[in-house]
Short mmCIF file of C-alpha atoms in Angstrom, two decimals:
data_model
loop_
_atom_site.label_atom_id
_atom_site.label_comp_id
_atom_site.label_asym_id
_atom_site.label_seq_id
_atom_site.Cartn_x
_atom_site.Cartn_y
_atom_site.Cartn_z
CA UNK A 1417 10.79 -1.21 1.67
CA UNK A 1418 8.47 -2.64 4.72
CA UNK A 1419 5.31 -2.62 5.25
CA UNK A 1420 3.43 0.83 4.20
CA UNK A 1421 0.09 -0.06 5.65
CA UNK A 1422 -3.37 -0.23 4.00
CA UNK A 1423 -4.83 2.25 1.93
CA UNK A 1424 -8.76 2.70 2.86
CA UNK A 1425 -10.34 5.42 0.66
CA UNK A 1426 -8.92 7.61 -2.26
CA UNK A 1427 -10.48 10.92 -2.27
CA UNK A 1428 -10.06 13.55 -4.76
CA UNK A 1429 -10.66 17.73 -4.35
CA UNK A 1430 -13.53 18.81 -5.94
CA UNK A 1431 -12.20 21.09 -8.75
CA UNK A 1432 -8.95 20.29 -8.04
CA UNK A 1433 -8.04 17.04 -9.11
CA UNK A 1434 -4.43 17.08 -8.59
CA UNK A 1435 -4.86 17.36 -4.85
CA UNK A 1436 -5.18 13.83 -3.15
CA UNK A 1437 -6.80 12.47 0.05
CA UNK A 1438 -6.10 8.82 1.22
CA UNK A 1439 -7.02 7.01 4.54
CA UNK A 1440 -5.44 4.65 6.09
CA UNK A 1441 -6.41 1.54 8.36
CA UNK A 1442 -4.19 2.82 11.24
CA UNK A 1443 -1.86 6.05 10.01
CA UNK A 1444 -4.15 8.65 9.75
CA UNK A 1445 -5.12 10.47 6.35
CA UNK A 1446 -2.74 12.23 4.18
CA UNK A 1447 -2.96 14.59 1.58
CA UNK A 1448 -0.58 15.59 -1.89
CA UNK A 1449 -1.46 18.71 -3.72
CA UNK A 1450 1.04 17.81 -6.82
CA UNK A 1451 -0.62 14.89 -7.88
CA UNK A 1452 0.69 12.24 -5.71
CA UNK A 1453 4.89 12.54 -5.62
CA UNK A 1454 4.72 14.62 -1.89
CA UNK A 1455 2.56 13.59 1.17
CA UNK A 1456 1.77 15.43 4.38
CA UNK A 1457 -0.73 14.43 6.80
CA UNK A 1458 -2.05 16.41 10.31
CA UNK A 1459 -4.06 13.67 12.06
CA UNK A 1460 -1.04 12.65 14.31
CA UNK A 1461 -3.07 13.65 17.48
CA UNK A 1462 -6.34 12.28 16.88
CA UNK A 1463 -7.46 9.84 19.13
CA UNK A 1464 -7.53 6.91 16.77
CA UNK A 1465 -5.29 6.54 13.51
CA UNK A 1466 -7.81 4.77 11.07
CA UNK A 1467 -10.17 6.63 9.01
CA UNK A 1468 -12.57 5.42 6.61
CA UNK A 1469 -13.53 8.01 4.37
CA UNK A 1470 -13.71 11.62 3.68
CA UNK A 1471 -16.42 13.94 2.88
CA UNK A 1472 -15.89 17.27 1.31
CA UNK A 1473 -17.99 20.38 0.40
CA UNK A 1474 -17.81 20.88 -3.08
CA UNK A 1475 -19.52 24.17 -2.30
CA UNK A 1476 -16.63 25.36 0.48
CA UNK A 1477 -13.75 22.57 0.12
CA UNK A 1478 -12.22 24.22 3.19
CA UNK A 1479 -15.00 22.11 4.84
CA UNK A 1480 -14.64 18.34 5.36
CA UNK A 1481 -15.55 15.56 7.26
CA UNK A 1482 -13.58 12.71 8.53
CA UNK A 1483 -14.94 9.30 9.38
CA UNK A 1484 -12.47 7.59 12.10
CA UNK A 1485 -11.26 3.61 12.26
CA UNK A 1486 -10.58 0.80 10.28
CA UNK A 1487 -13.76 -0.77 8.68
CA UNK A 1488 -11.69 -3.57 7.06
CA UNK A 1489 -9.51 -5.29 9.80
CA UNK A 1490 -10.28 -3.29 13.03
CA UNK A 1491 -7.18 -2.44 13.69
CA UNK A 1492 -9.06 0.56 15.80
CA UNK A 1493 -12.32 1.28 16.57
CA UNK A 1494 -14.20 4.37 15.35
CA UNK A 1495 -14.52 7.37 17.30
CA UNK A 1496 -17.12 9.17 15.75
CA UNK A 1497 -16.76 12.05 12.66
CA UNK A 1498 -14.64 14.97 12.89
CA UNK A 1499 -14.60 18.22 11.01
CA UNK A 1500 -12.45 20.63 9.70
CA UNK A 1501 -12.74 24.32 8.89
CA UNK A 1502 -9.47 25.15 7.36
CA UNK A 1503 -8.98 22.59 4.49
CA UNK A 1504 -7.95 20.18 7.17
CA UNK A 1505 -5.39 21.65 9.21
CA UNK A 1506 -6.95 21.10 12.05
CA UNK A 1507 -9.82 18.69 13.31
CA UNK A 1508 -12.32 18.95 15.96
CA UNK A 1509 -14.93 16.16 17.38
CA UNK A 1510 -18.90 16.81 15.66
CA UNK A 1511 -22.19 15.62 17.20
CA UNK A 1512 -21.47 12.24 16.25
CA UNK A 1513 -18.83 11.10 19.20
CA UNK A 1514 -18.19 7.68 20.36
CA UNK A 1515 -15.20 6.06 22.52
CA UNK A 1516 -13.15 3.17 20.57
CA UNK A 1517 -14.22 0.99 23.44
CA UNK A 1518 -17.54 0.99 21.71
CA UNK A 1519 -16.32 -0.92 18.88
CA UNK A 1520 -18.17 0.90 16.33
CA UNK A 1521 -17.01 1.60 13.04
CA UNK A 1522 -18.18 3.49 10.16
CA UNK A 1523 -17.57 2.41 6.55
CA UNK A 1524 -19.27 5.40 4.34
CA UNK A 1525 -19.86 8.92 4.87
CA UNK A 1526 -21.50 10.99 1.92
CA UNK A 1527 -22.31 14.69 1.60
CA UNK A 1528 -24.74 16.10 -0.01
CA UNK A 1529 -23.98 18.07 -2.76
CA UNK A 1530 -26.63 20.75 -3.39
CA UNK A 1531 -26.76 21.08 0.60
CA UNK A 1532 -24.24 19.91 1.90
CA UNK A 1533 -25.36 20.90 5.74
CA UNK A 1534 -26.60 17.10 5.17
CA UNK A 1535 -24.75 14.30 5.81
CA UNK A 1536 -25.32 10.70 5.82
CA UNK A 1537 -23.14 7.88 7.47
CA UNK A 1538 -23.51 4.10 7.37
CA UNK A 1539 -22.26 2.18 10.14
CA UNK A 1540 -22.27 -0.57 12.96
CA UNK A 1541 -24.70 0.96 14.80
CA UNK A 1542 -27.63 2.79 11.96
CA UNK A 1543 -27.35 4.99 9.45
CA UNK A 1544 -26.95 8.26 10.85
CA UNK A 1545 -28.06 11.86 9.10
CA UNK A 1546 -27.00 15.17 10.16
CA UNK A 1547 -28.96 18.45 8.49
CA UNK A 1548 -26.69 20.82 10.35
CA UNK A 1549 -23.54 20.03 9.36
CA UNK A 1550 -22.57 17.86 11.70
CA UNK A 1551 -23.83 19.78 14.73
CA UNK A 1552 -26.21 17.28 15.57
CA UNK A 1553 -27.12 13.39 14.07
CA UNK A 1554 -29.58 10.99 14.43
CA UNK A 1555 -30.25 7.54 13.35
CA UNK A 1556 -32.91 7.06 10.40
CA UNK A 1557 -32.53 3.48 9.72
CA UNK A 1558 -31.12 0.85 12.96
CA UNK A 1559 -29.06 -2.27 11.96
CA UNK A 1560 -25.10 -2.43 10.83
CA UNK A 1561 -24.54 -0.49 7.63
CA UNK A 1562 -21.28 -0.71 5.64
CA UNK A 1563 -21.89 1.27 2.36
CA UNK A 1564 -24.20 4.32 1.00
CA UNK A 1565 -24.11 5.88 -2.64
CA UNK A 1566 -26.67 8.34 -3.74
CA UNK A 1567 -27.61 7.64 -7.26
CA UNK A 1568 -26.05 9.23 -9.92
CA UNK A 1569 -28.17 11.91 -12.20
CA UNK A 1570 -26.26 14.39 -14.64
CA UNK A 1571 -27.79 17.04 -12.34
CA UNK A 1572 -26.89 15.34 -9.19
CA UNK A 1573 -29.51 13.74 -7.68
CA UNK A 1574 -29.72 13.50 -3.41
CA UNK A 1575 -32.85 12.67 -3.03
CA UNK A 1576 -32.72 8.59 -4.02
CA UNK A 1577 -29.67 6.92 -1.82
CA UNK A 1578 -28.91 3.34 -1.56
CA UNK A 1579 -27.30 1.44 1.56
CA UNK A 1580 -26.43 -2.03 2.13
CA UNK A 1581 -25.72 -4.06 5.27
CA UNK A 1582 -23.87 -7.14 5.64
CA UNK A 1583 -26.88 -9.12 3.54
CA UNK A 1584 -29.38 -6.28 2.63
CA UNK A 1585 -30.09 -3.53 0.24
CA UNK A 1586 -32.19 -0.59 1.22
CA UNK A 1587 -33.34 2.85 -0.91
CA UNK A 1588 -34.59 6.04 0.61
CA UNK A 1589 -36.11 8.10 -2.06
CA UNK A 1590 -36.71 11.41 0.67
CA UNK A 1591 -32.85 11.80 0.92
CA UNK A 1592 -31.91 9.27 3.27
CA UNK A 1593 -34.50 10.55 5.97
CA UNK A 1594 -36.32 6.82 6.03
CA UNK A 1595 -35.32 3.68 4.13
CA UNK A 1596 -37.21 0.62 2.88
CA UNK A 1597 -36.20 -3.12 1.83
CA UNK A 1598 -37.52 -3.70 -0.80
CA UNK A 1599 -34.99 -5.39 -3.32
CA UNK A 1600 -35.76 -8.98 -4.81
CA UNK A 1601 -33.08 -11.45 -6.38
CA UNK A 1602 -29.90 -10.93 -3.74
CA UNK A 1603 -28.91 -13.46 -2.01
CA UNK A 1604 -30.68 -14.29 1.47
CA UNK A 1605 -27.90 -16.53 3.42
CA UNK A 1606 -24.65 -16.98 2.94
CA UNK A 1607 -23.23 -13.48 3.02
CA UNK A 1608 -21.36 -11.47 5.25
CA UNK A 1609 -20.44 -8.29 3.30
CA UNK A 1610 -21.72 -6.04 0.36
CA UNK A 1611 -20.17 -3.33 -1.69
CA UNK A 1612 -22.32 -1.19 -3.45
CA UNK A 1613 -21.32 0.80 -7.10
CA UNK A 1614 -23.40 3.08 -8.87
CA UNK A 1615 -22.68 4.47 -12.28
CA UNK A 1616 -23.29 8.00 -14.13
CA UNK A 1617 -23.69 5.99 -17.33
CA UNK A 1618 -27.23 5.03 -16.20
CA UNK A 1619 -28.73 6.06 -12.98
CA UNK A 1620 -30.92 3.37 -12.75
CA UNK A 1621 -28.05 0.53 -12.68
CA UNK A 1622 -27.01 -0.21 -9.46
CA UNK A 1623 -23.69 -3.08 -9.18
CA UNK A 1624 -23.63 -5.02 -5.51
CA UNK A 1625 -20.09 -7.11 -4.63
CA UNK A 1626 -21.13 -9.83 -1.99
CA UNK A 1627 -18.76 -11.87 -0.26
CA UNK A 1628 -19.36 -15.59 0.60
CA UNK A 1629 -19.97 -15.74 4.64
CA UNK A 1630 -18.69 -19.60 4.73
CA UNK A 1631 -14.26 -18.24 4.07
CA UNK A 1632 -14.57 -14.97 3.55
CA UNK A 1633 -14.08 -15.01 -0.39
CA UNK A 1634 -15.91 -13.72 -3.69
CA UNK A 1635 -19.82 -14.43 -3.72
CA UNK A 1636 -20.82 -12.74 -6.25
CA UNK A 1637 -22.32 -9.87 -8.63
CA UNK A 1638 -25.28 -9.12 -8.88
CA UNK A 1639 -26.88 -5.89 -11.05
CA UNK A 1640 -29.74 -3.87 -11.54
CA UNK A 1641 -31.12 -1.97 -13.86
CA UNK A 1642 -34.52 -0.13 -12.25
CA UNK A 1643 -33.43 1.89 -9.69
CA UNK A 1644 -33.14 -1.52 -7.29
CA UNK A 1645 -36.51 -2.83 -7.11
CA UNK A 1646 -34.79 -6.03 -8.65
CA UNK A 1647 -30.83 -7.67 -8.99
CA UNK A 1648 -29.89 -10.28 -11.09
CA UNK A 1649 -26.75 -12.83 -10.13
CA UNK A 1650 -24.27 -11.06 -13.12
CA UNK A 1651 -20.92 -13.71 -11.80
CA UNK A 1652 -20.40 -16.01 -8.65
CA UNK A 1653 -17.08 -17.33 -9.73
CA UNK A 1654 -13.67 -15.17 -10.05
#
């Protein structure tokens, strides 16, 4: 019984699906490698608790990346992305560093998959890219980011990504090196938040949650179907 915490991310090994990442707001991340019934986790001694997502290699899956604090009630701040070399046994600090007293956090982190020295990141303070794997990172489009998705080809396309803010929707097409505005039919006012879906069905649908600014609660869904140029409302009631 009690209180187990919040779940942030669920994050599954690539080619091994019956070994399990999950984050948590404030307890670290934890891993099973029998499909969920034992956990273990080795972020004790990090200097924050939260993470909000996990990026692996699919090419080397000894290689990951860990995006630190709680995007959802900032229970703790983020302290930058760390890396592991060893499957994640151990962690060390990358390029991207902050101190919680910054009060950034960081609610997507993405890898590229055909090189996956590139990373992208969207958070409070840009969208940040590494080519270097993690070595060094700079920020390729300023404002407070909460979710990326590259779109979703049968071949595995990184050279389109979307990103949203807390009331925008942006595309890079040169694989999240610059990104435009350029969507029409999302709501203007009266958001807060966006969650952004993609789906291998169709690559050119794209699915955007928004949450209503004035209490907090559903706002809507809105859809589209070319690649984001345009969304259409799809619900605003539960």
């Amino acid at each position: 019984g009690g209180d187990a915490g919040r779940l942030t991310f669920i994050r599954f090994m690539p080619g091994v699906p019956t070994t399990i990442f999950v984050g948590t707001g404030a307890g670290g991340l934890w891993k099973s490698t029998d499909n969920g019934v034992n956990w273990s986790t080795t972020t004790n001694t990090l200097t924050v608790l939260g993470c909000s997502d996990l990026a692996i290699n699919p090419l080397n899956t000894n290689i990951m990346y860990l995006a630190t604090g709680d995007i959802d009630a900032t229970d703790n701040a983020s302290v930058g992305i760390y890396k592991s070399t060893d499957g994640g046994l151990t962690w060390a600090t990358t390029g991207l560093l902050w101190t919680a007293s910054q009060g950034r956090t960081i609610g997507r982190l993405l890898i590229n998959s055909k090189n996956p020295n590139v990373l992208l990141a969207a958070t409070s303070a840009g969208i940040f890219r590494t080519n270097n794997a993690g070595t060094t990172w700079t920020v390729v489009k300023a404002g407070s980011y909460k979710d990326l998705e590259y779109k979703t080809t049968s071949g595995g396309d990184t050279t389109n990504v979307f990103a949203v803010t807390g009331s925008t929707f942006v595309r890079s097409i040169n694989g999240g090196t610059t990104f435009t505005t350029l969507a029409t039919g999302l709501p203007t006012t009266g958001v807060n938040r966006m969650a952004l879906s993609v789906t291998p069905a169709d690559p050119n649908y794209i699915y955007i949650l928004c949450s209503n600014s004035t209490d907090n609660s559903f706002g809507g869904v809105y859809r589209s179907v070319d690649g984001g140029a345009t969304f259409t409302l799809r619900s605003s009631t539960p």
